Amino acid sequence: MIFDFNVESGDPIAVSSAYTSASGNVQVKAITGDESEHALVGHFVGELNVGAGPLPPSPAGVDSGFVAVFDADGAPRWAAVLNGANVELARGAFVAGGVVAGGWFSRGRIYDSEPARGRDGVAVVFDGDGTVVSTLVISSEADDAVSAVAAHGDGHVVVGTYGGPLELGGVALSHAGQSDAFISVFAADGALSWARGLGSSRDDHGRRVSSLDDGSVLMAGTFSGTLNFAGETLVTRGGSDVFVAAYDGDGNELWVRSFGGDGDDRLGSFDRDGETLVLSVFVDGEVLASDGTTASGPLTIVRTAI
């Protein structure tokens, strides 16, 4: 079920049946939209009906990814399935004229891609009728994933993690440690504008992304060890810390900040309130930000100026 709530009172203003599963398991991993439409992004096993008839069933023993778009009244507009492999879609965003969805796949291929090498990342852009516009596959020699997507002008931005040297749209991204974070910006036609890798000598992950009105973008995630960015050197306090890194519209490094405790820290939500970033950070002990401010865990809400 999908519930719409009044922002001021918290009272439900609309309830609609979003999907029914004929068999197997259905997981909705992301909901995105506004007052005129919304989309569900996730994966399922078996058969799935989103209200306009059954979708193609998933292959035996694996998940299929799906995107389903509904109007303001909850009526289905279109739905699409990715079922050439074991697919888990976990993020989605409306972009100019359509939807972009991201996640990962294994044991097969997406459309005409090469077969997955272990676990590969994927981001697919659909137009307003559910037709595929472009497909991005992130495939290194180790496990990869797309963890965040967002609209960016007339195009979109994709963030995730890669486990080895990677070529992304003709751009070679070096590999610094066990896993590195990446950010990539695409034009409306799916052409790559720029891509950057970010990594320490250890384990790093891109988790969240936000696009700003001036064309710059923010990537948030976790890092372990020593991280060099925009002329600054950050060192984790414990096992892993949270970072926020800013790039201008051409992919140049602007600034970086970190937040961490004495143990392994995790990034929860990541959002923007005007010129302020709002992050939820799950920490072990006291949080020390790179600007010297402190707070206590285990769940810390961080507000910092952009």
Short mmCIF file of N, CA and C in Angstrom, two decimals, residues 201-267:
data_model
loop_
_atom_site.label_atom_id
_atom_site.label_comp_id
_atom_site.label_asym_id
_atom_site.label_seq_id
_atom_site.Cartn_x
_atom_site.Cartn_y
_atom_site.Cartn_z
N SER A 201 43.46 4.09 0.77
CA SER A 201 44.15 2.82 0.56
C SER A 201 43.33 1.64 1.06
N ARG A 202 42.18 1.93 1.68
CA ARG A 202 41.37 0.86 2.25
C ARG A 202 39.98 0.84 1.62
N ASP A 203 38.93 0.70 2.42
CA ASP A 203 37.58 0.43 1.93
C ASP A 203 36.76 1.72 1.92
N ASP A 204 36.26 2.12 0.75
CA ASP A 204 35.49 3.35 0.60
C ASP A 204 34.23 3.08 -0.22
N HIS A 205 33.16 3.81 0.11
CA HIS A 205 31.88 3.58 -0.57
C HIS A 205 31.17 4.90 -0.83
N GLY A 206 30.68 5.09 -2.06
CA GLY A 206 29.77 6.20 -2.35
C GLY A 206 28.36 5.76 -2.03
N ARG A 207 27.63 6.54 -1.23
CA ARG A 207 26.31 6.13 -0.74
C ARG A 207 25.17 7.07 -1.14
N ARG A 208 25.40 8.38 -1.16
CA ARG A 208 24.33 9.34 -1.39
C ARG A 208 24.82 10.45 -2.32
N VAL A 209 23.87 11.17 -2.94
CA VAL A 209 24.23 12.26 -3.85
C VAL A 209 23.17 13.34 -3.79
N SER A 210 23.61 14.58 -4.01
CA SER A 210 22.69 15.71 -4.09
C SER A 210 23.20 16.66 -5.17
N SER A 211 22.30 17.16 -6.00
CA SER A 211 22.64 18.10 -7.06
C SER A 211 22.21 19.50 -6.65
N LEU A 212 23.09 20.48 -6.81
CA LEU A 212 22.81 21.85 -6.40
C LEU A 212 22.43 22.70 -7.62
N ASP A 213 21.79 23.83 -7.34
CA ASP A 213 21.28 24.68 -8.41
C ASP A 213 22.38 25.30 -9.26
N ASP A 214 23.58 25.47 -8.69
CA ASP A 214 24.67 26.08 -9.44
C ASP A 214 25.43 25.09 -10.31
N GLY A 215 24.95 23.85 -10.38
CA GLY A 215 25.60 22.83 -11.21
C GLY A 215 26.57 21.95 -10.47
N SER A 216 26.90 22.30 -9.23
CA SER A 216 27.80 21.46 -8.44
C SER A 216 27.04 20.27 -7.87
N VAL A 217 27.78 19.26 -7.44
CA VAL A 217 27.17 18.05 -6.89
C VAL A 217 27.91 17.65 -5.62
N LEU A 218 27.18 17.01 -4.71
CA LEU A 218 27.73 16.52 -3.46
C LEU A 218 27.60 15.01 -3.41
N MET A 219 28.70 14.34 -3.08
CA MET A 219 28.68 12.90 -2.87
C MET A 219 29.00 12.62 -1.41
N ALA A 220 28.22 11.74 -0.79
CA ALA A 220 28.45 11.34 0.59
C ALA A 220 28.64 9.84 0.65
N GLY A 221 29.44 9.40 1.62
CA GLY A 221 29.70 7.98 1.77
C GLY A 221 30.56 7.72 2.98
N THR A 222 31.30 6.63 2.95
CA THR A 222 32.20 6.27 4.05
C THR A 222 33.58 5.98 3.49
N PHE A 223 34.61 6.24 4.32
CA PHE A 223 35.98 5.93 3.94
C PHE A 223 36.74 5.38 5.13
N SER A 224 37.83 4.68 4.83
CA SER A 224 38.69 4.09 5.87
C SER A 224 40.13 4.45 5.56
N GLY A 225 40.86 4.94 6.57
CA GLY A 225 42.26 5.27 6.35
C GLY A 225 42.45 6.75 6.06
N THR A 226 43.27 7.05 5.07
CA THR A 226 43.62 8.43 4.72
C THR A 226 43.02 8.80 3.37
N LEU A 227 42.34 9.94 3.33
CA LEU A 227 41.67 10.39 2.12
C LEU A 227 42.19 11.77 1.75
N ASN A 228 42.65 11.92 0.50
CA ASN A 228 43.13 13.21 0.00
C ASN A 228 42.13 13.76 -1.02
N PHE A 229 41.68 15.00 -0.78
CA PHE A 229 40.67 15.59 -1.66
C PHE A 229 40.74 17.10 -1.55
N ALA A 230 40.74 17.78 -2.68
CA ALA A 230 40.70 19.25 -2.73
C ALA A 230 41.78 19.88 -1.86
N GLY A 231 42.96 19.27 -1.85
CA GLY A 231 44.08 19.81 -1.09
C GLY A 231 44.05 19.52 0.39
N GLU A 232 43.07 18.75 0.85
CA GLU A 232 42.97 18.40 2.26
C GLU A 232 43.24 16.91 2.46
N THR A 233 43.75 16.58 3.64
CA THR A 233 44.00 15.19 4.02
C THR A 233 43.15 14.86 5.23
N LEU A 234 42.27 13.87 5.09
CA LEU A 234 41.42 13.43 6.18
C LEU A 234 41.84 12.03 6.61
N VAL A 235 41.85 11.78 7.91
CA VAL A 235 42.22 10.48 8.47
C VAL A 235 41.08 10.02 9.37
N THR A 236 40.66 8.78 9.20
CA THR A 236 39.57 8.26 10.02
C THR A 236 39.99 8.15 11.48
N ARG A 237 39.01 8.37 12.38
CA ARG A 237 39.26 8.21 13.81
C ARG A 237 39.24 6.75 14.20
N GLY A 238 38.34 5.98 13.57
CA GLY A 238 38.20 4.57 13.90
C GLY A 238 38.28 3.72 12.66
N GLY A 239 37.35 2.75 12.56
CA GLY A 239 37.37 1.87 11.40
C GLY A 239 36.97 2.57 10.13
N SER A 240 35.85 3.32 10.16
CA SER A 240 35.39 4.06 8.99
C SER A 240 34.67 5.32 9.45
N ASP A 241 34.77 6.38 8.66
CA ASP A 241 34.10 7.64 8.92
C ASP A 241 33.23 8.01 7.73
N VAL A 242 32.32 8.95 7.95
CA VAL A 242 31.46 9.47 6.89
C VAL A 242 32.13 10.68 6.25
N PHE A 243 32.03 10.80 4.92
CA PHE A 243 32.56 11.97 4.23
C PHE A 243 31.47 12.61 3.37
N VAL A 244 31.62 13.90 3.11
CA VAL A 244 30.85 14.63 2.10
C VAL A 244 31.85 15.36 1.23
N ALA A 245 31.83 15.11 -0.08
CA ALA A 245 32.76 15.72 -1.02
C ALA A 245 31.98 16.51 -2.05
N ALA A 246 32.46 17.73 -2.37
CA ALA A 246 31.79 18.61 -3.32
C ALA A 246 32.61 18.76 -4.59
N TYR A 247 31.91 18.72 -5.74
CA TYR A 247 32.52 18.94 -7.05
C TYR A 247 31.77 20.06 -7.76
N ASP A 248 32.49 20.85 -8.56
CA ASP A 248 31.80 21.85 -9.35
C ASP A 248 31.19 21.22 -10.60
N GLY A 249 30.57 22.03 -11.45
CA GLY A 249 29.86 21.50 -12.60
C GLY A 249 30.73 20.82 -13.64
N ASP A 250 32.05 21.03 -13.56
CA ASP A 250 32.99 20.39 -14.47
C ASP A 250 33.73 19.22 -13.84
N GLY A 251 33.38 18.89 -12.60
CA GLY A 251 34.02 17.77 -11.92
C GLY A 251 35.26 18.12 -11.14
N ASN A 252 35.55 19.42 -10.98
CA ASN A 252 36.70 19.83 -10.18
C ASN A 252 36.38 19.72 -8.69
N GLU A 253 37.38 19.32 -7.89
CA GLU A 253 37.18 19.16 -6.46
C GLU A 253 37.07 20.52 -5.77
N LEU A 254 36.04 20.68 -4.93
CA LEU A 254 35.81 21.94 -4.22
C LEU A 254 36.19 21.85 -2.75
N TRP A 255 35.56 20.95 -2.01
CA TRP A 255 35.84 20.81 -0.58
C TRP A 255 35.39 19.44 -0.10
N VAL A 256 35.85 19.06 1.09
CA VAL A 256 35.48 17.79 1.68
C VAL A 256 35.35 17.96 3.19
N ARG A 257 34.42 17.22 3.80
CA ARG A 257 34.27 17.21 5.26
C ARG A 257 34.07 15.77 5.71
N SER A 258 34.42 15.51 6.95
CA SER A 258 34.25 14.16 7.49
C SER A 258 33.63 14.21 8.87
N PHE A 259 33.00 13.09 9.26
CA PHE A 259 32.33 12.95 10.55
C PHE A 259 32.56 11.52 11.01
N GLY A 260 33.08 11.35 12.23
CA GLY A 260 33.36 9.99 12.65
C GLY A 260 33.58 9.83 14.13
N GLY A 261 33.33 8.59 14.61
CA GLY A 261 33.61 8.22 15.98
C GLY A 261 34.78 7.27 16.05
N ASP A 262 34.87 6.53 17.16
CA ASP A 262 36.02 5.65 17.38
C ASP A 262 35.87 4.29 16.71
N GLY A 263 34.67 3.95 16.24
CA GLY A 263 34.45 2.65 15.62
C GLY A 263 34.09 2.78 14.15
N ASP A 264 33.28 1.83 13.68
CA ASP A 264 32.81 1.87 12.30
C ASP A 264 31.53 2.70 12.23
N ASP A 265 31.54 3.76 11.47
CA ASP A 265 30.41 4.67 11.37
C ASP A 265 29.69 4.46 10.04
N ARG A 266 28.38 4.69 10.04
CA ARG A 266 27.57 4.48 8.84
C ARG A 266 26.75 5.73 8.54
N LEU A 267 26.56 5.97 7.26
CA LEU A 267 25.73 7.08 6.81
C LEU A 267 24.30 6.61 6.62
#
